[in-house]
Amino acid sequence: MGTRINYLLLLVGNRGTGKTTTALQVAEKTGKAVIVINTDRHPAYADFDVVTVDELKKWKGKKCVVFVQDEDEVNQAADILNKYQANAVVIFEDAQKYINENISKPILRLIINHRMRNFDLLFMFHFLKHVPPKIACNYNILFLFKTTDGAVNLASKYGNWQSINARRDRINKHKDVHYCEVIRDNE
């Protein structure tokens, strides 16, 4: 049986830095089913069942990807996850494409209820500045990869901004493009 951690995880970094690989490694360690919300076909999910948003209601497999086109479909998927699914890792691949600064009520409900449904939620963004405040203030663990956010001050969004910013500088200077540091919300 997998580990029940029920974390909200952020994976932030430029394209090609290893976010998807890390997300799949984390998901595998839990032993839970994996549900990926995505807009594109990513080769890492080639062996996953492809289900529609509506088919997600009855899906009982081990790994699936749900392709969404817009925020409405993401909201439908979040509602279905809240009502019909449990005991899974939910990966929001490239979340910036369909989750904006003012996150929707279905996504907020999913964040609020994720422990009750035994979900681990993984949100992937390319930039720290694009993570919505409601997600930034609720994460448990941040996997920070190289990011080109520039000289921004996000102290109003992240309670531990000083720690994140110091690590961001170190990560961006590292030679390895896949270098990542793990930052907990209380550091």
mmCIF file with all atom_site columns, C-alpha atoms in Angstrom:
data_model
loop_
_atom_site.group_PDB
_atom_site.id
_atom_site.type_symbol
_atom_site.label_atom_id
_atom_site.label_alt_id
_atom_site.label_comp_id
_atom_site.label_asym_id
_atom_site.label_entity_id
_atom_site.label_seq_id
_atom_site.pdbx_PDB_ins_code
_atom_site.Cartn_x
_atom_site.Cartn_y
_atom_site.Cartn_z
_atom_site.occupancy
_atom_site.B_iso_or_equiv
_atom_site.pdbx_formal_charge
_atom_site.auth_seq_id
_atom_site.auth_comp_id
_atom_site.auth_asym_id
_atom_site.auth_atom_id
_atom_site.pdbx_PDB_model_num
ATOM 1   C CA . MET A 1 1   ? 0.000   0.000  0.000   1.00 0.00 ? 1   MET A CA 1
ATOM 2   C CA . GLY A 1 2   ? 1.208   3.512  -0.814  1.00 0.00 ? 2   GLY A CA 1
ATOM 3   C CA . THR A 1 3   ? 2.014   6.343  1.494   1.00 0.00 ? 3   THR A CA 1
ATOM 4   C CA . ARG A 1 4   ? -0.795  8.683  2.472   1.00 0.00 ? 4   ARG A CA 1
ATOM 5   C CA . ILE A 1 5   ? 0.682   12.160 2.501   1.00 0.00 ? 5   ILE A CA 1
ATOM 6   C CA . ASN A 1 6   ? -2.045  14.278 0.914   1.00 0.00 ? 6   ASN A CA 1
ATOM 7   C CA . TYR A 1 7   ? 0.293   17.076 -0.021  1.00 0.00 ? 7   TYR A CA 1
ATOM 8   C CA . LEU A 1 8   ? -0.177  20.010 -2.296  1.00 0.00 ? 8   LEU A CA 1
ATOM 9   C CA . LEU A 1 9   ? 3.051   20.152 -4.272  1.00 0.00 ? 9   LEU A CA 1
ATOM 10  C CA . LEU A 1 10  ? 4.350   22.876 -6.546  1.00 0.00 ? 10  LEU A CA 1
ATOM 11  C CA . LEU A 1 11  ? 6.822   22.111 -9.306  1.00 0.00 ? 11  LEU A CA 1
ATOM 12  C CA . VAL A 1 12  ? 8.180   25.313 -10.803 1.00 0.00 ? 12  VAL A CA 1
ATOM 13  C CA . GLY A 1 13  ? 10.787  25.628 -13.520 1.00 0.00 ? 13  GLY A CA 1
ATOM 14  C CA . ASN A 1 14  ? 11.523  26.310 -17.158 1.00 0.00 ? 14  ASN A CA 1
ATOM 15  C CA . ARG A 1 15  ? 10.603  23.826 -19.883 1.00 0.00 ? 15  ARG A CA 1
ATOM 16  C CA . GLY A 1 16  ? 12.852  20.794 -19.976 1.00 0.00 ? 16  GLY A CA 1
ATOM 17  C CA . THR A 1 17  ? 14.132  21.069 -16.413 1.00 0.00 ? 17  THR A CA 1
ATOM 18  C CA . GLY A 1 18  ? 12.562  17.834 -15.150 1.00 0.00 ? 18  GLY A CA 1
ATOM 19  C CA . LYS A 1 19  ? 9.202   18.779 -13.638 1.00 0.00 ? 19  LYS A CA 1
ATOM 20  C CA . THR A 1 20  ? 7.246   15.967 -15.309 1.00 0.00 ? 20  THR A CA 1
ATOM 21  C CA . THR A 1 21  ? 9.886   13.345 -14.495 1.00 0.00 ? 21  THR A CA 1
ATOM 22  C CA . THR A 1 22  ? 9.884   14.457 -10.854 1.00 0.00 ? 22  THR A CA 1
ATOM 23  C CA . ALA A 1 23  ? 6.075   14.503 -10.698 1.00 0.00 ? 23  ALA A CA 1
ATOM 24  C CA . LEU A 1 24  ? 5.911   10.922 -11.967 1.00 0.00 ? 24  LEU A CA 1
ATOM 25  C CA . GLN A 1 25  ? 8.574   9.795  -9.488  1.00 0.00 ? 25  GLN A CA 1
ATOM 26  C CA . VAL A 1 26  ? 6.623   11.366 -6.620  1.00 0.00 ? 26  VAL A CA 1
ATOM 27  C CA . ALA A 1 27  ? 3.370   9.817  -7.870  1.00 0.00 ? 27  ALA A CA 1
ATOM 28  C CA . GLU A 1 28  ? 4.955   6.366  -8.141  1.00 0.00 ? 28  GLU A CA 1
ATOM 29  C CA . LYS A 1 29  ? 6.157   6.498  -4.542  1.00 0.00 ? 29  LYS A CA 1
ATOM 30  C CA . THR A 1 30  ? 2.606   6.985  -3.276  1.00 0.00 ? 30  THR A CA 1
ATOM 31  C CA . GLY A 1 31  ? 1.274   3.824  -4.927  1.00 0.00 ? 31  GLY A CA 1
ATOM 32  C CA . LYS A 1 32  ? -1.935  5.701  -5.763  1.00 0.00 ? 32  LYS A CA 1
ATOM 33  C CA . ALA A 1 33  ? -3.680  6.010  -9.097  1.00 0.00 ? 33  ALA A CA 1
ATOM 34  C CA . VAL A 1 34  ? -2.399  8.904  -11.211 1.00 0.00 ? 34  VAL A CA 1
ATOM 35  C CA . ILE A 1 35  ? -4.691  11.364 -12.984 1.00 0.00 ? 35  ILE A CA 1
ATOM 36  C CA . VAL A 1 36  ? -3.065  13.948 -15.248 1.00 0.00 ? 36  VAL A CA 1
ATOM 37  C CA . ILE A 1 37  ? -4.863  17.083 -16.383 1.00 0.00 ? 37  ILE A CA 1
ATOM 38  C CA . ASN A 1 38  ? -3.151  18.405 -19.515 1.00 0.00 ? 38  ASN A CA 1
ATOM 39  C CA . THR A 1 39  ? -3.711  20.369 -22.710 1.00 0.00 ? 39  THR A CA 1
ATOM 40  C CA . ASP A 1 40  ? -1.139  18.585 -24.889 1.00 0.00 ? 40  ASP A CA 1
ATOM 41  C CA . ARG A 1 41  ? 0.108   15.084 -25.542 1.00 0.00 ? 41  ARG A CA 1
ATOM 42  C CA . HIS A 1 42  ? 3.275   14.746 -23.496 1.00 0.00 ? 42  HIS A CA 1
ATOM 43  C CA . PRO A 1 43  ? 5.461   11.723 -24.296 1.00 0.00 ? 43  PRO A CA 1
ATOM 44  C CA . ALA A 1 44  ? 5.860   10.934 -20.583 1.00 0.00 ? 44  ALA A CA 1
ATOM 45  C CA . TYR A 1 45  ? 2.168   9.983  -20.501 1.00 0.00 ? 45  TYR A CA 1
ATOM 46  C CA . ALA A 1 46  ? 2.164   7.808  -23.653 1.00 0.00 ? 46  ALA A CA 1
ATOM 47  C CA . ASP A 1 47  ? 1.188   4.649  -21.726 1.00 0.00 ? 47  ASP A CA 1
ATOM 48  C CA . PHE A 1 48  ? -1.621  6.346  -19.771 1.00 0.00 ? 48  PHE A CA 1
ATOM 49  C CA . ASP A 1 49  ? -5.308  5.715  -20.509 1.00 0.00 ? 49  ASP A CA 1
ATOM 50  C CA . VAL A 1 50  ? -6.826  8.693  -22.311 1.00 0.00 ? 50  VAL A CA 1
ATOM 51  C CA . VAL A 1 51  ? -10.207 9.592  -20.855 1.00 0.00 ? 51  VAL A CA 1
ATOM 52  C CA . THR A 1 52  ? -12.580 12.450 -21.483 1.00 0.00 ? 52  THR A CA 1
ATOM 53  C CA . VAL A 1 53  ? -13.671 14.737 -18.699 1.00 0.00 ? 53  VAL A CA 1
ATOM 54  C CA . ASP A 1 54  ? -17.020 12.918 -18.569 1.00 0.00 ? 54  ASP A CA 1
ATOM 55  C CA . GLU A 1 55  ? -15.394 9.454  -18.598 1.00 0.00 ? 55  GLU A CA 1
ATOM 56  C CA . LEU A 1 56  ? -13.394 10.484 -15.524 1.00 0.00 ? 56  LEU A CA 1
ATOM 57  C CA . LYS A 1 57  ? -16.587 9.920  -13.474 1.00 0.00 ? 57  LYS A CA 1
ATOM 58  C CA . LYS A 1 58  ? -16.356 6.132  -13.899 1.00 0.00 ? 58  LYS A CA 1
ATOM 59  C CA . TRP A 1 59  ? -12.654 5.644  -14.507 1.00 0.00 ? 59  TRP A CA 1
ATOM 60  C CA . LYS A 1 60  ? -11.118 3.022  -12.195 1.00 0.00 ? 60  LYS A CA 1
ATOM 61  C CA . GLY A 1 61  ? -7.706  2.434  -13.780 1.00 0.00 ? 61  GLY A CA 1
ATOM 62  C CA . LYS A 1 62  ? -4.188  3.081  -12.517 1.00 0.00 ? 62  LYS A CA 1
ATOM 63  C CA . LYS A 1 63  ? -3.014  5.921  -14.815 1.00 0.00 ? 63  LYS A CA 1
ATOM 64  C CA . CYS A 1 64  ? -4.970  8.294  -17.021 1.00 0.00 ? 64  CYS A CA 1
ATOM 65  C CA . VAL A 1 65  ? -4.612  11.610 -18.763 1.00 0.00 ? 65  VAL A CA 1
ATOM 66  C CA . VAL A 1 66  ? -7.545  13.964 -19.293 1.00 0.00 ? 66  VAL A CA 1
ATOM 67  C CA . PHE A 1 67  ? -7.055  16.448 -22.103 1.00 0.00 ? 67  PHE A CA 1
ATOM 68  C CA . VAL A 1 68  ? -8.672  19.810 -21.449 1.00 0.00 ? 68  VAL A CA 1
ATOM 69  C CA . GLN A 1 69  ? -9.030  22.730 -23.808 1.00 0.00 ? 69  GLN A CA 1
ATOM 70  C CA . ASP A 1 70  ? -9.981  25.571 -21.523 1.00 0.00 ? 70  ASP A CA 1
ATOM 71  C CA . GLU A 1 71  ? -10.794 26.659 -17.989 1.00 0.00 ? 71  GLU A CA 1
ATOM 72  C CA . ASP A 1 72  ? -14.391 25.385 -18.267 1.00 0.00 ? 72  ASP A CA 1
ATOM 73  C CA . GLU A 1 73  ? -13.204 21.820 -18.910 1.00 0.00 ? 73  GLU A CA 1
ATOM 74  C CA . VAL A 1 74  ? -10.706 22.073 -16.049 1.00 0.00 ? 74  VAL A CA 1
ATOM 75  C CA . ASN A 1 75  ? -13.506 23.197 -13.762 1.00 0.00 ? 75  ASN A CA 1
ATOM 76  C CA . GLN A 1 76  ? -15.645 20.246 -14.897 1.00 0.00 ? 76  GLN A CA 1
ATOM 77  C CA . ALA A 1 77  ? -12.731 17.884 -14.225 1.00 0.00 ? 77  ALA A CA 1
ATOM 78  C CA . ALA A 1 78  ? -12.213 19.410 -10.747 1.00 0.00 ? 78  ALA A CA 1
ATOM 79  C CA . ASP A 1 79  ? -15.926 18.976 -9.958  1.00 0.00 ? 79  ASP A CA 1
ATOM 80  C CA . ILE A 1 80  ? -15.789 15.344 -11.091 1.00 0.00 ? 80  ILE A CA 1
ATOM 81  C CA . LEU A 1 81  ? -12.650 14.695 -9.051  1.00 0.00 ? 81  LEU A CA 1
ATOM 82  C CA . ASN A 1 82  ? -14.393 16.164 -5.989  1.00 0.00 ? 82  ASN A CA 1
ATOM 83  C CA . LYS A 1 83  ? -17.508 14.019 -6.488  1.00 0.00 ? 83  LYS A CA 1
ATOM 84  C CA . TYR A 1 84  ? -16.396 10.729 -8.057  1.00 0.00 ? 84  TYR A CA 1
ATOM 85  C CA . GLN A 1 85  ? -12.688 10.119 -7.516  1.00 0.00 ? 85  GLN A CA 1
ATOM 86  C CA . ALA A 1 86  ? -10.435 9.593  -4.493  1.00 0.00 ? 86  ALA A CA 1
ATOM 87  C CA . ASN A 1 87  ? -7.126  8.012  -3.535  1.00 0.00 ? 87  ASN A CA 1
ATOM 88  C CA . ALA A 1 88  ? -5.098  9.473  -6.387  1.00 0.00 ? 88  ALA A CA 1
ATOM 89  C CA . VAL A 1 89  ? -2.275  11.753 -7.333  1.00 0.00 ? 89  VAL A CA 1
ATOM 90  C CA . VAL A 1 90  ? -3.629  14.533 -9.550  1.00 0.00 ? 90  VAL A CA 1
ATOM 91  C CA . ILE A 1 91  ? -1.022  16.214 -11.740 1.00 0.00 ? 91  ILE A CA 1
ATOM 92  C CA . PHE A 1 92  ? -1.911  19.567 -13.260 1.00 0.00 ? 92  PHE A CA 1
ATOM 93  C CA . GLU A 1 93  ? 0.620   19.680 -16.104 1.00 0.00 ? 93  GLU A CA 1
ATOM 94  C CA . ASP A 1 94  ? 1.365   23.182 -17.419 1.00 0.00 ? 94  ASP A CA 1
ATOM 95  C CA . ALA A 1 95  ? -1.258  24.624 -15.052 1.00 0.00 ? 95  ALA A CA 1
ATOM 96  C CA . GLN A 1 96  ? -0.668  28.202 -16.161 1.00 0.00 ? 96  GLN A CA 1
ATOM 97  C CA . LYS A 1 97  ? -2.535  27.424 -19.382 1.00 0.00 ? 97  LYS A CA 1
ATOM 98  C CA . TYR A 1 98  ? -5.832  26.883 -17.574 1.00 0.00 ? 98  TYR A CA 1
ATOM 99  C CA . ILE A 1 99  ? -5.540  28.116 -13.974 1.00 0.00 ? 99  ILE A CA 1
ATOM 100 C CA . ASN A 1 100 ? -5.339  31.875 -13.600 1.00 0.00 ? 100 ASN A CA 1
ATOM 101 C CA . GLU A 1 101 ? -4.572  34.203 -10.685 1.00 0.00 ? 101 GLU A CA 1
ATOM 102 C CA . ASN A 1 102 ? -8.156  34.108 -9.415  1.00 0.00 ? 102 ASN A CA 1
ATOM 103 C CA . ILE A 1 103 ? -8.608  30.376 -9.237  1.00 0.00 ? 103 ILE A CA 1
ATOM 104 C CA . SER A 1 104 ? -12.072 29.005 -9.836  1.00 0.00 ? 104 SER A CA 1
ATOM 105 C CA . LYS A 1 105 ? -14.367 27.659 -7.144  1.00 0.00 ? 105 LYS A CA 1
ATOM 106 C CA . PRO A 1 106 ? -14.041 24.032 -8.360  1.00 0.00 ? 106 PRO A CA 1
ATOM 107 C CA . ILE A 1 107 ? -10.227 24.196 -8.144  1.00 0.00 ? 107 ILE A CA 1
ATOM 108 C CA . LEU A 1 108 ? -10.455 25.901 -4.745  1.00 0.00 ? 108 LEU A CA 1
ATOM 109 C CA . ARG A 1 109 ? -12.832 23.160 -3.513  1.00 0.00 ? 109 ARG A CA 1
ATOM 110 C CA . LEU A 1 110 ? -10.367 20.546 -4.742  1.00 0.00 ? 110 LEU A CA 1
ATOM 111 C CA . ILE A 1 111 ? -7.562  22.249 -2.805  1.00 0.00 ? 111 ILE A CA 1
ATOM 112 C CA . ILE A 1 112 ? -9.698  22.517 0.334   1.00 0.00 ? 112 ILE A CA 1
ATOM 113 C CA . ASN A 1 113 ? -10.980 18.916 0.109   1.00 0.00 ? 113 ASN A CA 1
ATOM 114 C CA . HIS A 1 114 ? -7.853  17.158 -1.163  1.00 0.00 ? 114 HIS A CA 1
ATOM 115 C CA . ARG A 1 115 ? -7.003  15.534 2.178   1.00 0.00 ? 115 ARG A CA 1
ATOM 116 C CA . MET A 1 116 ? -10.545 14.296 2.702   1.00 0.00 ? 116 MET A CA 1
ATOM 117 C CA . ARG A 1 117 ? -10.484 12.675 -0.786  1.00 0.00 ? 117 ARG A CA 1
ATOM 118 C CA . ASN A 1 118 ? -6.935  11.290 -0.214  1.00 0.00 ? 118 ASN A CA 1
ATOM 119 C CA . PHE A 1 119 ? -5.532  13.314 -3.119  1.00 0.00 ? 119 PHE A CA 1
ATOM 120 C CA . ASP A 1 120 ? -1.994  14.518 -3.579  1.00 0.00 ? 120 ASP A CA 1
ATOM 121 C CA . LEU A 1 121 ? -2.169  17.555 -5.858  1.00 0.00 ? 121 LEU A CA 1
ATOM 122 C CA . LEU A 1 122 ? 0.809   18.505 -8.033  1.00 0.00 ? 122 LEU A CA 1
ATOM 123 C CA . PHE A 1 123 ? 0.658   21.832 -9.828  1.00 0.00 ? 123 PHE A CA 1
ATOM 124 C CA . MET A 1 124 ? 3.299   22.624 -12.460 1.00 0.00 ? 124 MET A CA 1
ATOM 125 C CA . PHE A 1 125 ? 4.191   26.173 -13.468 1.00 0.00 ? 125 PHE A CA 1
ATOM 126 C CA . HIS A 1 126 ? 7.074   27.672 -15.427 1.00 0.00 ? 126 HIS A CA 1
ATOM 127 C CA . PHE A 1 127 ? 7.374   30.772 -13.247 1.00 0.00 ? 127 PHE A CA 1
ATOM 128 C CA . LEU A 1 128 ? 6.953   31.484 -9.538  1.00 0.00 ? 128 LEU A CA 1
ATOM 129 C CA . LYS A 1 129 ? 5.147   34.698 -10.403 1.00 0.00 ? 129 LYS A CA 1
ATOM 130 C CA . HIS A 1 130 ? 2.408   32.779 -12.266 1.00 0.00 ? 130 HIS A CA 1
ATOM 131 C CA . VAL A 1 131 ? 1.428   30.568 -9.328  1.00 0.00 ? 131 VAL A CA 1
ATOM 132 C CA . PRO A 1 132 ? -1.950  31.859 -8.096  1.00 0.00 ? 132 PRO A CA 1
ATOM 133 C CA . PRO A 1 133 ? -1.882  33.225 -4.526  1.00 0.00 ? 133 PRO A CA 1
ATOM 134 C CA . LYS A 1 134 ? -4.386  30.602 -3.247  1.00 0.00 ? 134 LYS A CA 1
ATOM 135 C CA . ILE A 1 135 ? -2.031  27.856 -4.412  1.00 0.00 ? 135 ILE A CA 1
ATOM 136 C CA . ALA A 1 136 ? 1.146   29.663 -3.317  1.00 0.00 ? 136 ALA A CA 1
ATOM 137 C CA . CYS A 1 137 ? -0.142  30.034 0.240   1.00 0.00 ? 137 CYS A CA 1
ATOM 138 C CA . ASN A 1 138 ? -1.376  26.431 0.510   1.00 0.00 ? 138 ASN A CA 1
ATOM 139 C CA . TYR A 1 139 ? 1.519   24.396 -0.837  1.00 0.00 ? 139 TYR A CA 1
ATOM 140 C CA . ASN A 1 140 ? 3.393   21.926 1.383   1.00 0.00 ? 140 ASN A CA 1
ATOM 141 C CA . ILE A 1 141 ? 6.451   21.317 -0.772  1.00 0.00 ? 141 ILE A CA 1
ATOM 142 C CA . LEU A 1 142 ? 7.961   23.304 -3.640  1.00 0.00 ? 142 LEU A CA 1
ATOM 143 C CA . PHE A 1 143 ? 10.243  21.556 -6.116  1.00 0.00 ? 143 PHE A CA 1
ATOM 144 C CA . LEU A 1 144 ? 12.130  24.500 -7.551  1.00 0.00 ? 144 LEU A CA 1
ATOM 145 C CA . PHE A 1 145 ? 14.022  24.092 -10.809 1.00 0.00 ? 145 PHE A CA 1
ATOM 146 C CA . LYS A 1 146 ? 15.753  26.723 -12.923 1.00 0.00 ? 146 LYS A CA 1
ATOM 147 C CA . THR A 1 147 ? 13.330  29.525 -13.667 1.00 0.00 ? 147 THR A CA 1
ATOM 148 C CA . THR A 1 148 ? 13.621  32.804 -15.512 1.00 0.00 ? 148 THR A CA 1
ATOM 149 C CA . ASP A 1 149 ? 11.343  34.856 -13.278 1.00 0.00 ? 149 ASP A CA 1
ATOM 150 C CA . GLY A 1 150 ? 13.834  37.708 -13.226 1.00 0.00 ? 150 GLY A CA 1
ATOM 151 C CA . ALA A 1 151 ? 14.300  40.100 -10.334 1.00 0.00 ? 151 ALA A CA 1
ATOM 152 C CA . VAL A 1 152 ? 10.814  39.901 -8.865  1.00 0.00 ? 152 VAL A CA 1
ATOM 153 C CA . ASN A 1 153 ? 9.806   40.210 -5.241  1.00 0.00 ? 153 ASN A CA 1
ATOM 154 C CA . LEU A 1 154 ? 7.070   37.739 -4.399  1.00 0.00 ? 154 LEU A CA 1
ATOM 155 C CA . ALA A 1 155 ? 7.093   38.174 -0.616  1.00 0.00 ? 155 ALA A CA 1
ATOM 156 C CA . SER A 1 156 ? 3.379   39.062 -0.647  1.00 0.00 ? 156 SER A CA 1
ATOM 157 C CA . LYS A 1 157 ? 2.595   35.703 -2.311  1.00 0.00 ? 157 LYS A CA 1
ATOM 158 C CA . TYR A 1 158 ? 5.044   33.346 -0.570  1.00 0.00 ? 158 TYR A CA 1
ATOM 159 C CA . GLY A 1 159 ? 5.416   33.482 3.212   1.00 0.00 ? 159 GLY A CA 1
ATOM 160 C CA . ASN A 1 160 ? 8.918   32.015 2.923   1.00 0.00 ? 160 ASN A CA 1
ATOM 161 C CA . TRP A 1 161 ? 10.050  34.190 0.014   1.00 0.00 ? 161 TRP A CA 1
ATOM 162 C CA . GLN A 1 162 ? 13.510  34.868 1.458   1.00 0.00 ? 162 GLN A CA 1
ATOM 163 C CA . SER A 1 163 ? 14.280  31.149 1.516   1.00 0.00 ? 163 SER A CA 1
ATOM 164 C CA . ILE A 1 164 ? 12.813  30.606 -1.960  1.00 0.00 ? 164 ILE A CA 1
ATOM 165 C CA . ASN A 1 165 ? 14.659  33.587 -3.428  1.00 0.00 ? 165 ASN A CA 1
ATOM 166 C CA . ALA A 1 166 ? 18.028  32.528 -1.977  1.00 0.00 ? 166 ALA A CA 1
ATOM 167 C CA . ARG A 1 167 ? 17.576  29.025 -3.336  1.00 0.00 ? 167 ARG A CA 1
ATOM 168 C CA . ARG A 1 168 ? 16.366  30.312 -6.696  1.00 0.00 ? 168 ARG A CA 1
ATOM 169 C CA . ASP A 1 169 ? 19.622  32.201 -7.136  1.00 0.00 ? 169 ASP A CA 1
ATOM 170 C CA . ARG A 1 170 ? 21.648  29.107 -6.241  1.00 0.00 ? 170 ARG A CA 1
ATOM 171 C CA . ILE A 1 171 ? 19.601  26.882 -8.566  1.00 0.00 ? 171 ILE A CA 1
ATOM 172 C CA . ASN A 1 172 ? 19.887  29.276 -11.504 1.00 0.00 ? 172 ASN A CA 1
ATOM 173 C CA . LYS A 1 173 ? 23.677  29.395 -11.087 1.00 0.00 ? 173 LYS A CA 1
ATOM 174 C CA . HIS A 1 174 ? 24.002  25.603 -10.995 1.00 0.00 ? 174 HIS A CA 1
ATOM 175 C CA . LYS A 1 175 ? 25.532  23.972 -14.092 1.00 0.00 ? 175 LYS A CA 1
ATOM 176 C CA . ASP A 1 176 ? 23.028  21.107 -14.273 1.00 0.00 ? 176 ASP A CA 1
ATOM 177 C CA . VAL A 1 177 ? 19.862  22.103 -16.170 1.00 0.00 ? 177 VAL A CA 1
ATOM 178 C CA . HIS A 1 178 ? 17.900  19.519 -14.143 1.00 0.00 ? 178 HIS A CA 1
ATOM 179 C CA . TYR A 1 179 ? 19.113  20.675 -10.745 1.00 0.00 ? 179 TYR A CA 1
ATOM 180 C CA . CYS A 1 180 ? 16.261  21.063 -8.272  1.00 0.00 ? 180 CYS A CA 1
ATOM 181 C CA . GLU A 1 181 ? 15.905  21.951 -4.629  1.00 0.00 ? 181 GLU A CA 1
ATOM 182 C CA . VAL A 1 182 ? 13.017  20.987 -2.371  1.00 0.00 ? 182 VAL A CA 1
ATOM 183 C CA . ILE A 1 183 ? 11.596  23.739 -0.193  1.00 0.00 ? 183 ILE A CA 1
ATOM 184 C CA . ARG A 1 184 ? 9.006   23.115 2.502   1.00 0.00 ? 184 ARG A CA 1
ATOM 185 C CA . ASP A 1 185 ? 6.347   25.698 3.247   1.00 0.00 ? 185 ASP A CA 1
ATOM 186 C CA . ASN A 1 186 ? 7.717   26.347 6.752   1.00 0.00 ? 186 ASN A CA 1
ATOM 187 C CA . GLU A 1 187 ? 11.346  26.995 5.772   1.00 0.00 ? 187 GLU A CA 1
#
